[in-house]
Short mmCIF file of C-alpha atoms in Angstrom, two decimals:
data_model
loop_
_atom_site.label_atom_id
_atom_site.label_comp_id
_atom_site.label_asym_id
_atom_site.label_seq_id
_atom_site.Cartn_x
_atom_site.Cartn_y
_atom_site.Cartn_z
CA UNK A 1 -106.44 37.93 -13.03
CA UNK A 2 -105.43 39.32 -15.75
CA UNK A 3 -105.20 39.82 -19.56
CA UNK A 4 -101.40 39.71 -21.11
CA UNK A 5 -100.79 40.28 -24.89
CA UNK A 6 -98.05 38.33 -26.54
CA UNK A 7 -96.05 39.74 -29.28
CA UNK A 8 -93.70 38.19 -31.99
CA UNK A 9 -90.74 38.31 -30.52
CA UNK A 10 -87.12 38.97 -32.46
CA UNK A 11 -85.88 35.73 -32.87
CA UNK A 12 -82.24 36.78 -32.96
CA UNK A 13 -81.60 36.84 -36.61
CA UNK A 14 -82.05 40.31 -37.56
CA UNK A 15 -85.27 39.40 -39.44
CA UNK A 16 -88.86 41.45 -39.37
CA UNK A 17 -91.39 38.67 -40.09
CA UNK A 18 -92.16 35.35 -39.46
CA UNK A 19 -95.13 32.62 -40.45
CA UNK A 20 -97.06 31.47 -37.94
CA UNK A 21 -96.61 28.19 -39.39
CA UNK A 22 -98.68 25.62 -36.55
CA UNK A 23 -100.54 26.47 -33.56
CA UNK A 24 -100.26 24.38 -30.29
CA UNK A 25 -102.30 25.72 -28.28
CA UNK A 26 -106.25 26.92 -29.18
CA UNK A 27 -108.65 29.04 -26.99
CA UNK A 28 -109.47 27.92 -23.50
CA UNK A 29 -106.15 25.39 -23.15
CA UNK A 30 -104.08 26.12 -20.21
CA UNK A 31 -100.92 26.15 -20.33
CA UNK A 32 -97.62 26.44 -18.15
CA UNK A 33 -94.56 28.86 -18.71
CA UNK A 34 -92.58 27.32 -21.37
CA UNK A 35 -95.13 24.97 -23.28
CA UNK A 36 -94.59 25.25 -27.03
CA UNK A 37 -97.57 27.63 -28.22
CA UNK A 38 -97.09 27.25 -32.06
CA UNK A 39 -94.14 26.86 -34.52
CA UNK A 40 -93.19 29.77 -36.29
CA UNK A 41 -91.14 29.71 -40.04
CA UNK A 42 -88.75 32.46 -40.72
CA UNK A 43 -86.03 33.26 -43.66
CA UNK A 44 -83.76 30.56 -42.20
CA UNK A 45 -85.40 28.45 -39.70
CA UNK A 46 -88.58 26.93 -37.95
CA UNK A 47 -88.69 27.52 -34.29
CA UNK A 48 -90.94 26.76 -31.70
CA UNK A 49 -92.07 29.84 -29.62
CA UNK A 50 -92.47 28.70 -25.76
CA UNK A 51 -94.85 30.75 -23.60
CA UNK A 52 -93.78 33.21 -21.38
CA UNK A 53 -97.20 32.50 -19.20
CA UNK A 54 -99.18 30.74 -16.93
CA UNK A 55 -102.55 30.57 -17.67
CA UNK A 56 -105.76 30.05 -20.09
CA UNK A 57 -105.00 30.92 -23.71
CA UNK A 58 -107.50 34.07 -24.79
CA UNK A 59 -107.49 34.27 -28.38
CA UNK A 60 -105.32 33.98 -31.65
CA UNK A 61 -104.58 37.03 -33.10
CA UNK A 62 -102.77 35.51 -36.27
CA UNK A 63 -103.90 32.64 -38.19
CA UNK A 64 -101.70 29.77 -39.53
CA UNK A 65 -99.94 30.44 -42.81
CA UNK A 66 -99.71 34.42 -41.88
CA UNK A 67 -97.02 36.33 -41.91
CA UNK A 68 -96.81 38.50 -39.49
CA UNK A 69 -94.10 41.41 -38.41
CA UNK A 70 -92.09 41.67 -34.99
CA UNK A 71 -93.48 42.93 -32.15
CA UNK A 72 -97.23 42.05 -33.31
CA UNK A 73 -99.48 40.97 -31.14
CA UNK A 74 -100.26 36.84 -31.84
CA UNK A 75 -101.94 35.35 -28.41
CA UNK A 76 -103.58 36.78 -25.77
CA UNK A 77 -103.43 35.18 -22.23
CA UNK A 78 -105.37 35.63 -18.97
CA UNK A 79 -102.96 35.12 -16.26
CA UNK A 80 -102.79 35.38 -12.65
CA UNK A 81 -100.67 37.94 -11.70
CA UNK A 82 -99.06 35.74 -9.03
CA UNK A 83 -98.01 32.72 -11.10
CA UNK A 84 -97.30 34.68 -14.42
CA UNK A 85 -93.45 35.09 -14.57
CA UNK A 86 -94.01 37.29 -17.47
CA UNK A 87 -91.66 37.79 -20.50
CA UNK A 88 -87.72 37.58 -20.28
CA UNK A 89 -88.12 35.36 -16.47
CA UNK A 90 -87.39 31.44 -16.82
CA UNK A 91 -89.17 29.14 -14.79
CA UNK A 92 -87.86 27.83 -11.26
CA UNK A 93 -89.28 24.20 -12.39
CA UNK A 94 -86.91 21.71 -13.60
CA UNK A 95 -87.07 22.03 -17.35
CA UNK A 96 -88.40 18.98 -18.87
CA UNK A 97 -85.76 17.16 -21.14
CA UNK A 98 -85.38 18.34 -24.90
CA UNK A 99 -87.85 16.60 -27.76
CA UNK A 100 -86.02 14.30 -29.97
CA UNK A 101 -86.05 15.67 -32.97
CA UNK A 102 -87.26 19.29 -31.88
CA UNK A 103 -86.87 22.29 -33.61
CA UNK A 104 -85.10 25.16 -32.63
CA UNK A 105 -86.14 27.38 -29.62
CA UNK A 106 -86.07 30.92 -29.19
CA UNK A 107 -83.51 32.36 -26.88
CA UNK A 108 -84.34 35.29 -24.71
CA UNK A 109 -87.21 33.95 -23.05
CA UNK A 110 -88.41 30.56 -21.52
CA UNK A 111 -86.12 27.65 -21.23
CA UNK A 112 -82.43 27.19 -22.47
CA UNK A 113 -81.45 25.40 -25.30
CA UNK A 114 -83.69 22.70 -26.74
CA UNK A 115 -85.51 21.82 -23.42
CA UNK A 116 -89.25 22.47 -24.05
CA UNK A 117 -92.93 21.18 -23.07
CA UNK A 118 -95.76 20.54 -25.53
CA UNK A 119 -99.50 20.43 -24.23
CA UNK A 120 -100.74 17.36 -23.58
CA UNK A 121 -97.70 16.35 -25.08
CA UNK A 122 -97.55 12.15 -25.36
CA UNK A 123 -95.36 9.93 -23.90
CA UNK A 124 -91.59 9.55 -25.80
CA UNK A 125 -92.19 5.68 -25.85
CA UNK A 126 -92.68 3.89 -28.92
CA UNK A 127 -96.39 3.33 -30.25
CA UNK A 128 -97.93 0.53 -32.27
CA UNK A 129 -100.63 1.85 -34.85
CA UNK A 130 -103.09 -0.20 -35.84
CA UNK A 131 -100.77 -1.31 -38.82
CA UNK A 132 -98.40 -3.17 -36.34
CA UNK A 133 -95.98 -0.87 -36.86
CA UNK A 134 -93.71 0.25 -33.68
CA UNK A 135 -92.05 3.87 -33.94
CA UNK A 136 -91.62 6.54 -31.75
CA UNK A 137 -93.89 10.22 -32.38
CA UNK A 138 -90.42 11.89 -33.51
CA UNK A 139 -89.90 9.69 -36.07
CA UNK A 140 -93.37 9.01 -37.03
CA UNK A 141 -93.62 13.02 -38.07
CA UNK A 142 -90.03 12.35 -39.97
CA UNK A 143 -91.25 9.82 -42.05
CA UNK A 144 -94.65 11.94 -42.68
CA UNK A 145 -92.00 14.90 -43.79
CA UNK A 146 -90.29 12.55 -45.86
CA UNK A 147 -92.99 11.15 -47.78
CA UNK A 148 -91.67 7.78 -46.20
CA UNK A 149 -95.02 5.18 -45.86
CA UNK A 150 -93.67 3.36 -41.88
CA UNK A 151 -94.88 -0.13 -43.34
CA UNK A 152 -92.79 -0.16 -46.17
CA UNK A 153 -89.54 0.46 -43.58
CA UNK A 154 -87.57 -2.16 -42.73
CA UNK A 155 -86.90 -1.70 -38.67
CA UNK A 156 -83.20 -2.45 -37.52
CA UNK A 157 -84.42 -1.19 -33.66
CA UNK A 158 -85.06 -3.17 -30.98
CA UNK A 159 -87.98 -5.21 -30.46
CA UNK A 160 -88.59 -4.11 -34.48
CA UNK A 161 -88.72 -0.43 -33.74
CA UNK A 162 -88.31 1.77 -36.75
CA UNK A 163 -85.48 4.20 -36.42
CA UNK A 164 -84.27 7.64 -37.45
CA UNK A 165 -81.87 6.00 -40.00
CA UNK A 166 -84.20 2.95 -40.88
CA UNK A 167 -86.34 5.81 -42.68
CA UNK A 168 -83.45 8.04 -43.74
CA UNK A 169 -82.53 5.41 -45.58
CA UNK A 170 -85.66 4.47 -46.91
CA UNK A 171 -86.15 7.70 -47.99
CA UNK A 172 -82.57 8.37 -49.77
CA UNK A 173 -83.65 4.55 -51.84
CA UNK A 174 -87.31 5.96 -52.72
CA UNK A 175 -85.79 8.93 -53.93
CA UNK A 176 -83.72 7.21 -57.08
CA UNK A 177 -86.94 6.39 -58.57
CA UNK A 178 -89.14 9.21 -57.77
CA UNK A 179 -89.07 11.06 -61.12
CA UNK A 180 -89.38 8.23 -63.47
CA UNK A 181 -92.86 8.73 -63.83
CA UNK A 182 -94.37 11.97 -65.47
CA UNK A 183 -97.47 13.24 -64.21
CA UNK A 184 -100.17 13.96 -66.20
CA UNK A 185 -101.29 17.65 -66.69
CA UNK A 186 -104.17 18.61 -64.29
CA UNK A 187 -107.64 19.45 -65.84
CA UNK A 188 -107.17 22.91 -64.25
CA UNK A 189 -105.73 25.34 -66.76
CA UNK A 190 -104.44 28.32 -63.94
CA UNK A 191 -104.32 28.17 -60.39
CA UNK A 192 -103.90 31.43 -58.45
CA UNK A 193 -102.32 30.51 -54.40
CA UNK A 194 -103.05 33.88 -52.65
CA UNK A 195 -101.31 35.52 -49.84
CA UNK A 196 -102.15 33.67 -47.01
CA UNK A 197 -104.49 34.80 -44.29
CA UNK A 198 -106.61 32.95 -42.46
CA UNK A 199 -106.26 29.67 -44.67
CA UNK A 200 -104.98 26.61 -42.13
CA UNK A 201 -101.97 25.69 -43.16
CA UNK A 202 -100.48 22.80 -45.20
CA UNK A 203 -98.88 20.95 -42.00
CA UNK A 204 -102.41 21.68 -40.40
CA UNK A 205 -104.24 20.02 -43.32
CA UNK A 206 -101.90 17.31 -43.14
CA UNK A 207 -100.03 17.96 -46.27
CA UNK A 208 -96.59 17.23 -46.46
CA UNK A 209 -94.16 20.50 -45.73
CA UNK A 210 -93.26 20.17 -49.67
CA UNK A 211 -96.64 20.41 -51.29
CA UNK A 212 -96.49 23.82 -53.13
CA UNK A 213 -99.85 25.02 -52.63
CA UNK A 214 -99.91 24.86 -48.91
CA UNK A 215 -102.05 28.17 -48.60
CA UNK A 216 -105.78 27.81 -49.88
CA UNK A 217 -105.52 27.88 -53.30
CA UNK A 218 -108.38 29.24 -55.93
CA UNK A 219 -108.90 28.25 -59.32
CA UNK A 220 -109.49 30.25 -62.77
CA UNK A 221 -107.27 28.05 -65.20
CA UNK A 222 -104.33 25.86 -65.33
CA UNK A 223 -101.79 27.45 -67.44
CA UNK A 224 -100.08 28.69 -64.97
CA UNK A 225 -99.88 28.87 -60.73
CA UNK A 226 -98.63 32.02 -58.66
CA UNK A 227 -96.85 30.69 -55.62
CA UNK A 228 -95.99 33.45 -52.90
CA UNK A 229 -91.80 34.18 -52.28
CA UNK A 230 -91.86 33.98 -48.62
CA UNK A 231 -89.39 32.00 -46.05
CA UNK A 232 -86.50 30.36 -47.39
CA UNK A 233 -87.29 31.04 -51.04
CA UNK A 234 -87.33 34.92 -50.27
CA UNK A 235 -84.29 34.90 -48.63
CA UNK A 236 -82.79 32.53 -50.84
CA UNK A 237 -83.30 35.14 -54.21
CA UNK A 238 -82.39 37.80 -52.00
CA UNK A 239 -78.68 36.27 -51.67
CA UNK A 240 -78.55 34.75 -54.80
CA UNK A 241 -79.42 38.16 -56.54
CA UNK A 242 -76.83 39.95 -54.03
CA UNK A 243 -73.75 37.53 -54.56
CA UNK A 244 -74.28 37.36 -58.26
CA UNK A 245 -74.55 41.17 -59.01
CA UNK A 246 -71.93 41.95 -56.30
CA UNK A 247 -69.12 39.39 -56.82
CA UNK A 248 -67.35 38.87 -60.41
CA UNK A 249 -67.81 34.87 -60.29
CA UNK A 250 -65.38 32.63 -62.85
CA UNK A 251 -65.95 28.80 -62.60
CA UNK A 252 -63.14 26.01 -63.49
CA UNK A 253 -63.48 22.42 -63.02
CA UNK A 254 -61.88 19.15 -63.49
CA UNK A 255 -62.88 15.47 -64.80
CA UNK A 256 -61.70 13.42 -62.36
CA UNK A 257 -60.87 9.45 -61.69
CA UNK A 258 -62.47 9.11 -58.28
CA UNK A 259 -62.49 4.91 -58.38
CA UNK A 260 -59.89 4.98 -55.32
CA UNK A 261 -62.45 7.31 -53.27
CA UNK A 262 -64.99 4.73 -53.74
CA UNK A 263 -63.19 2.07 -52.30
CA UNK A 264 -62.14 3.70 -49.19
CA UNK A 265 -65.96 4.40 -49.33
CA UNK A 266 -66.59 1.08 -49.42
CA UNK A 267 -63.86 -0.03 -47.20
CA UNK A 268 -65.39 2.54 -44.43
CA UNK A 269 -68.79 1.35 -44.88
CA UNK A 270 -67.49 -2.21 -43.37
CA UNK A 271 -65.27 -0.65 -40.89
CA UNK A 272 -66.53 -1.52 -37.00
CA UNK A 273 -65.79 1.92 -36.33
CA UNK A 274 -68.13 3.02 -38.71
CA UNK A 275 -71.10 0.65 -38.10
CA UNK A 276 -73.05 3.42 -36.49
CA UNK A 277 -72.46 6.56 -39.08
CA UNK A 278 -73.51 7.12 -42.62
CA UNK A 279 -70.06 7.39 -45.09
CA UNK A 280 -70.82 8.68 -48.62
CA UNK A 281 -67.80 9.68 -50.74
CA UNK A 282 -69.37 13.96 -49.95
CA UNK A 283 -67.13 12.34 -46.57
CA UNK A 284 -63.88 12.70 -48.81
CA UNK A 285 -64.91 15.28 -50.51
CA UNK A 286 -65.67 17.12 -47.35
CA UNK A 287 -62.05 16.19 -46.36
CA UNK A 288 -60.23 17.65 -49.62
CA UNK A 289 -61.77 20.71 -49.46
CA UNK A 290 -60.65 21.51 -45.75
CA UNK A 291 -57.65 20.18 -46.96
CA UNK A 292 -56.80 22.04 -50.26
CA UNK A 293 -58.50 25.60 -48.36
CA UNK A 294 -55.33 25.26 -45.90
CA UNK A 295 -53.33 25.30 -49.09
CA UNK A 296 -54.78 27.70 -50.74
CA UNK A 297 -56.50 30.22 -47.71
CA UNK A 298 -57.54 32.76 -49.90
CA UNK A 299 -60.78 30.77 -51.32
CA UNK A 300 -61.59 30.62 -47.41
CA UNK A 301 -61.25 33.97 -47.12
CA UNK A 302 -64.16 37.28 -47.75
CA UNK A 303 -64.24 40.25 -49.46
CA UNK A 304 -65.57 43.08 -47.13
CA UNK A 305 -66.53 47.03 -47.23
CA UNK A 306 -65.06 49.14 -45.35
CA UNK A 307 -65.47 52.77 -44.71
CA UNK A 308 -62.26 53.09 -46.12
CA UNK A 309 -62.76 50.89 -49.00
CA UNK A 310 -62.54 47.57 -48.95
CA UNK A 311 -60.94 44.48 -47.30
CA UNK A 312 -59.73 41.08 -47.59
CA UNK A 313 -61.00 38.54 -44.47
CA UNK A 314 -58.61 35.31 -44.30
CA UNK A 315 -60.00 33.06 -42.07
CA UNK A 316 -57.59 30.46 -40.83
CA UNK A 317 -60.22 27.61 -40.01
CA UNK A 318 -63.13 26.52 -42.01
CA UNK A 319 -66.74 26.50 -41.25
CA UNK A 320 -68.04 24.00 -43.84
CA UNK A 321 -71.05 24.97 -45.10
CA UNK A 322 -73.04 21.46 -47.18
CA UNK A 323 -76.21 23.07 -49.10
CA UNK A 324 -78.82 21.07 -48.70
CA UNK A 325 -82.05 20.57 -49.96
CA UNK A 326 -84.95 20.44 -47.78
CA UNK A 327 -88.66 20.17 -47.75
CA UNK A 328 -88.19 24.19 -46.45
CA UNK A 329 -86.22 25.17 -49.59
CA UNK A 330 -81.88 25.30 -50.02
CA UNK A 331 -80.33 25.73 -46.84
CA UNK A 332 -76.59 26.26 -45.96
CA UNK A 333 -75.99 25.14 -42.70
CA UNK A 334 -72.41 25.10 -41.50
CA UNK A 335 -69.99 22.15 -39.65
CA UNK A 336 -67.88 24.91 -37.14
CA UNK A 337 -64.39 24.51 -37.46
CA UNK A 338 -64.37 20.90 -39.53
CA UNK A 339 -60.65 21.93 -40.05
CA UNK A 340 -60.37 20.14 -36.10
CA UNK A 341 -62.30 17.07 -36.75
CA UNK A 342 -61.11 13.54 -37.53
CA UNK A 343 -62.64 11.58 -40.00
CA UNK A 344 -64.82 9.66 -37.89
CA UNK A 345 -66.12 13.15 -36.42
CA UNK A 346 -66.43 15.12 -39.67
CA UNK A 347 -68.58 11.82 -40.87
CA UNK A 348 -70.68 12.39 -37.59
CA UNK A 349 -70.81 15.94 -38.21
CA UNK A 350 -72.24 15.49 -42.07
CA UNK A 351 -75.07 12.93 -40.69
CA UNK A 352 -76.79 15.27 -38.02
CA UNK A 353 -76.27 18.05 -40.32
CA UNK A 354 -77.88 16.56 -43.75
CA UNK A 355 -80.80 14.68 -40.62
CA UNK A 356 -81.59 17.92 -39.36
CA UNK A 357 -81.49 19.76 -42.51
CA UNK A 358 -83.81 17.43 -43.74
CA UNK A 359 -86.40 17.32 -40.74
CA UNK A 360 -86.56 21.32 -41.26
CA UNK A 361 -84.85 22.19 -37.81
CA UNK A 362 -82.23 23.41 -38.72
CA UNK A 363 -81.42 26.25 -36.22
CA UNK A 364 -80.02 29.85 -37.15
CA UNK A 365 -76.86 29.67 -35.61
CA UNK A 366 -76.12 26.72 -37.81
CA UNK A 367 -76.32 28.92 -41.08
CA UNK A 368 -74.49 31.69 -40.21
CA UNK A 369 -70.59 32.22 -40.24
CA UNK A 370 -69.97 29.60 -43.46
CA UNK A 371 -66.49 30.25 -45.02
CA UNK A 372 -66.75 28.26 -47.93
CA UNK A 373 -69.83 25.45 -49.20
CA UNK A 374 -69.86 22.23 -51.19
CA UNK A 375 -73.06 21.73 -53.01
CA UNK A 376 -73.40 17.98 -54.14
CA UNK A 377 -75.68 18.22 -57.23
CA UNK A 378 -75.03 14.37 -58.11
CA UNK A 379 -76.60 13.59 -55.68
CA UNK A 380 -79.80 14.95 -58.22
CA UNK A 381 -77.40 13.01 -61.06
CA UNK A 382 -75.39 16.01 -62.83
CA UNK A 383 -72.23 15.84 -63.97
CA UNK A 384 -71.67 19.80 -63.21
CA UNK A 385 -72.40 23.09 -62.81
CA UNK A 386 -71.72 26.71 -61.98
CA UNK A 387 -72.96 27.24 -58.82
CA UNK A 388 -73.37 30.75 -56.96
CA UNK A 389 -70.95 32.07 -54.10
CA UNK A 390 -72.82 32.00 -50.35
CA UNK A 391 -72.58 35.90 -49.56
CA UNK A 392 -70.02 36.21 -47.08
CA UNK A 393 -67.83 33.84 -48.87
CA UNK A 394 -65.24 33.42 -51.75
CA UNK A 395 -65.49 29.74 -52.79
CA UNK A 396 -68.41 27.06 -53.13
CA UNK A 397 -67.46 23.78 -54.68
CA UNK A 398 -69.84 21.42 -56.91
CA UNK A 399 -69.62 17.73 -56.99
CA UNK A 400 -71.10 16.16 -60.03
CA UNK A 401 -72.39 12.78 -59.97
CA UNK A 402 -70.01 9.59 -59.88
CA UNK A 403 -70.20 6.98 -62.23
CA UNK A 404 -68.15 4.35 -64.60
CA UNK A 405 -66.84 5.25 -67.69
CA UNK A 406 -63.85 4.71 -70.03
CA UNK A 407 -60.83 6.54 -68.57
CA UNK A 408 -57.25 5.68 -70.17
CA UNK A 409 -54.81 4.06 -67.43
CA UNK A 410 -51.32 3.19 -68.36
CA UNK A 411 -52.16 3.32 -71.93
CA UNK A 412 -55.38 1.24 -71.80
CA UNK A 413 -58.98 1.81 -71.44
CA UNK A 414 -60.81 0.72 -68.37
CA UNK A 415 -64.07 1.30 -66.30
CA UNK A 416 -63.25 3.85 -63.85
CA UNK A 417 -65.56 5.88 -61.67
CA UNK A 418 -65.68 9.25 -62.64
CA UNK A 419 -66.77 12.86 -61.63
CA UNK A 420 -66.52 16.44 -62.33
CA UNK A 421 -65.36 19.00 -59.96
CA UNK A 422 -66.47 23.15 -60.52
CA UNK A 423 -65.68 25.80 -58.43
CA UNK A 424 -66.88 29.15 -58.22
CA UNK A 425 -65.01 31.94 -56.91
CA UNK A 426 -64.71 35.63 -56.21
CA UNK A 427 -62.12 37.09 -58.40
CA UNK A 428 -61.91 39.84 -56.18
CA UNK A 429 -60.52 38.21 -53.75
CA UNK A 430 -58.70 35.05 -55.98
CA UNK A 431 -57.52 34.89 -58.88
CA UNK A 432 -57.65 32.10 -61.62
CA UNK A 433 -54.65 30.47 -60.54
CA UNK A 434 -55.03 30.75 -57.03
CA UNK A 435 -58.19 28.97 -57.71
CA UNK A 436 -57.17 26.85 -60.36
CA UNK A 437 -54.84 25.13 -57.74
CA UNK A 438 -57.33 24.91 -55.05
CA UNK A 439 -59.67 22.64 -57.24
CA UNK A 440 -56.14 20.62 -58.76
CA UNK A 441 -55.90 19.83 -55.12
CA UNK A 442 -59.30 18.96 -54.54
CA UNK A 443 -58.86 16.49 -57.41
CA UNK A 444 -55.90 14.96 -56.22
CA UNK A 445 -57.36 13.98 -53.06
CA UNK A 446 -60.63 12.17 -54.85
CA UNK A 447 -58.09 11.02 -56.97
CA UNK A 448 -55.86 9.45 -53.96
CA UNK A 449 -57.00 9.50 -50.28
CA UNK A 450 -53.72 8.37 -49.25
CA UNK A 451 -53.01 12.60 -49.78
CA UNK A 452 -55.11 12.86 -46.15
CA UNK A 453 -52.98 10.89 -44.33
CA UNK A 454 -50.55 12.98 -42.90
#
């Protein structure tokens, strides 16, 4: 028998630290190679760490909620040297099927891809709760993360099972009404949230990932509240400052009659080819941006510092970023080679991207290599904005809310579906005339989607 220390590995993102979110094991538990031992949160994603050892858990060296540097020991194992494959060795046994809706899995040791197993994991089959709801464990977790009460969801699956789409659709409908009521001010005047050391995480205590006070809080006054800047918020703030103060931003915008876009969305929703795909105006917007970027390639380029000065890298492909507000904060996953996708494939890709982001399971690879970004601020009821460019890109497009307004058509005032499209660009890479042409092209497609038919 021997004692093995397991140190926090480099998860391949160029990061130096991560937060222990949830331990999946406890001292005395028996684990096999590739059993998930904990979830960690980096600045980019939630990652499951599989065990590189088979044996008994000795001691947990880091607490939930604690931020640990790469290379620091986090857990010890008591192992039999004959059975211990050690770090970097993949178990020879066939890996179990990936968990539905599971998170990113660390590469470099353990099973590849998303194939992991959990200690004492319940069978992946629908289970009926005391209130009679049928749903698989991953769907229940998704409902908890989105704040959805499963008893209020209308099931569409076989035998009355609640599906993933049922939960997501319910959450989207509920979000329209969430901000109608204004919460009362609390009786506590000030709340200070210390940097977490040994306090249990919000997830471990049954809170939503969006709960603002996941670390334990000490109360002193109710006028202010201090929240540690870490994880996604820390990475976002650093990236936005870098972008805002290194790239000269300029923003242009145009108001658009998007009535024909709304008609197309309605037809696609009714089409048998799209029965299993959620369709929204964002799909047409994505197609418009891809089409317009091909006509104005510089908006899809990037400014690159070199030893001799600088150069502009013009990409002849589109890795389309979609800014997503998630329980973990703002993420910008992107659809690789979006220019090669059909309308239906692009719709499926948007569905997968959105669902994965809302579950907090966006992988680091999905957030790297973007070339141009769309931010759909219309879902928050905003008409327009001046978005900040994602680092490494030269342009970002903001789509405002689509609402009925009076519009002049053939000399007559009629109610039309109107939206505003704004675009910010890096003036080092592209001039105003180029960005104006690009936004005009996007507007043309939203006004007449038939332009996409070539």
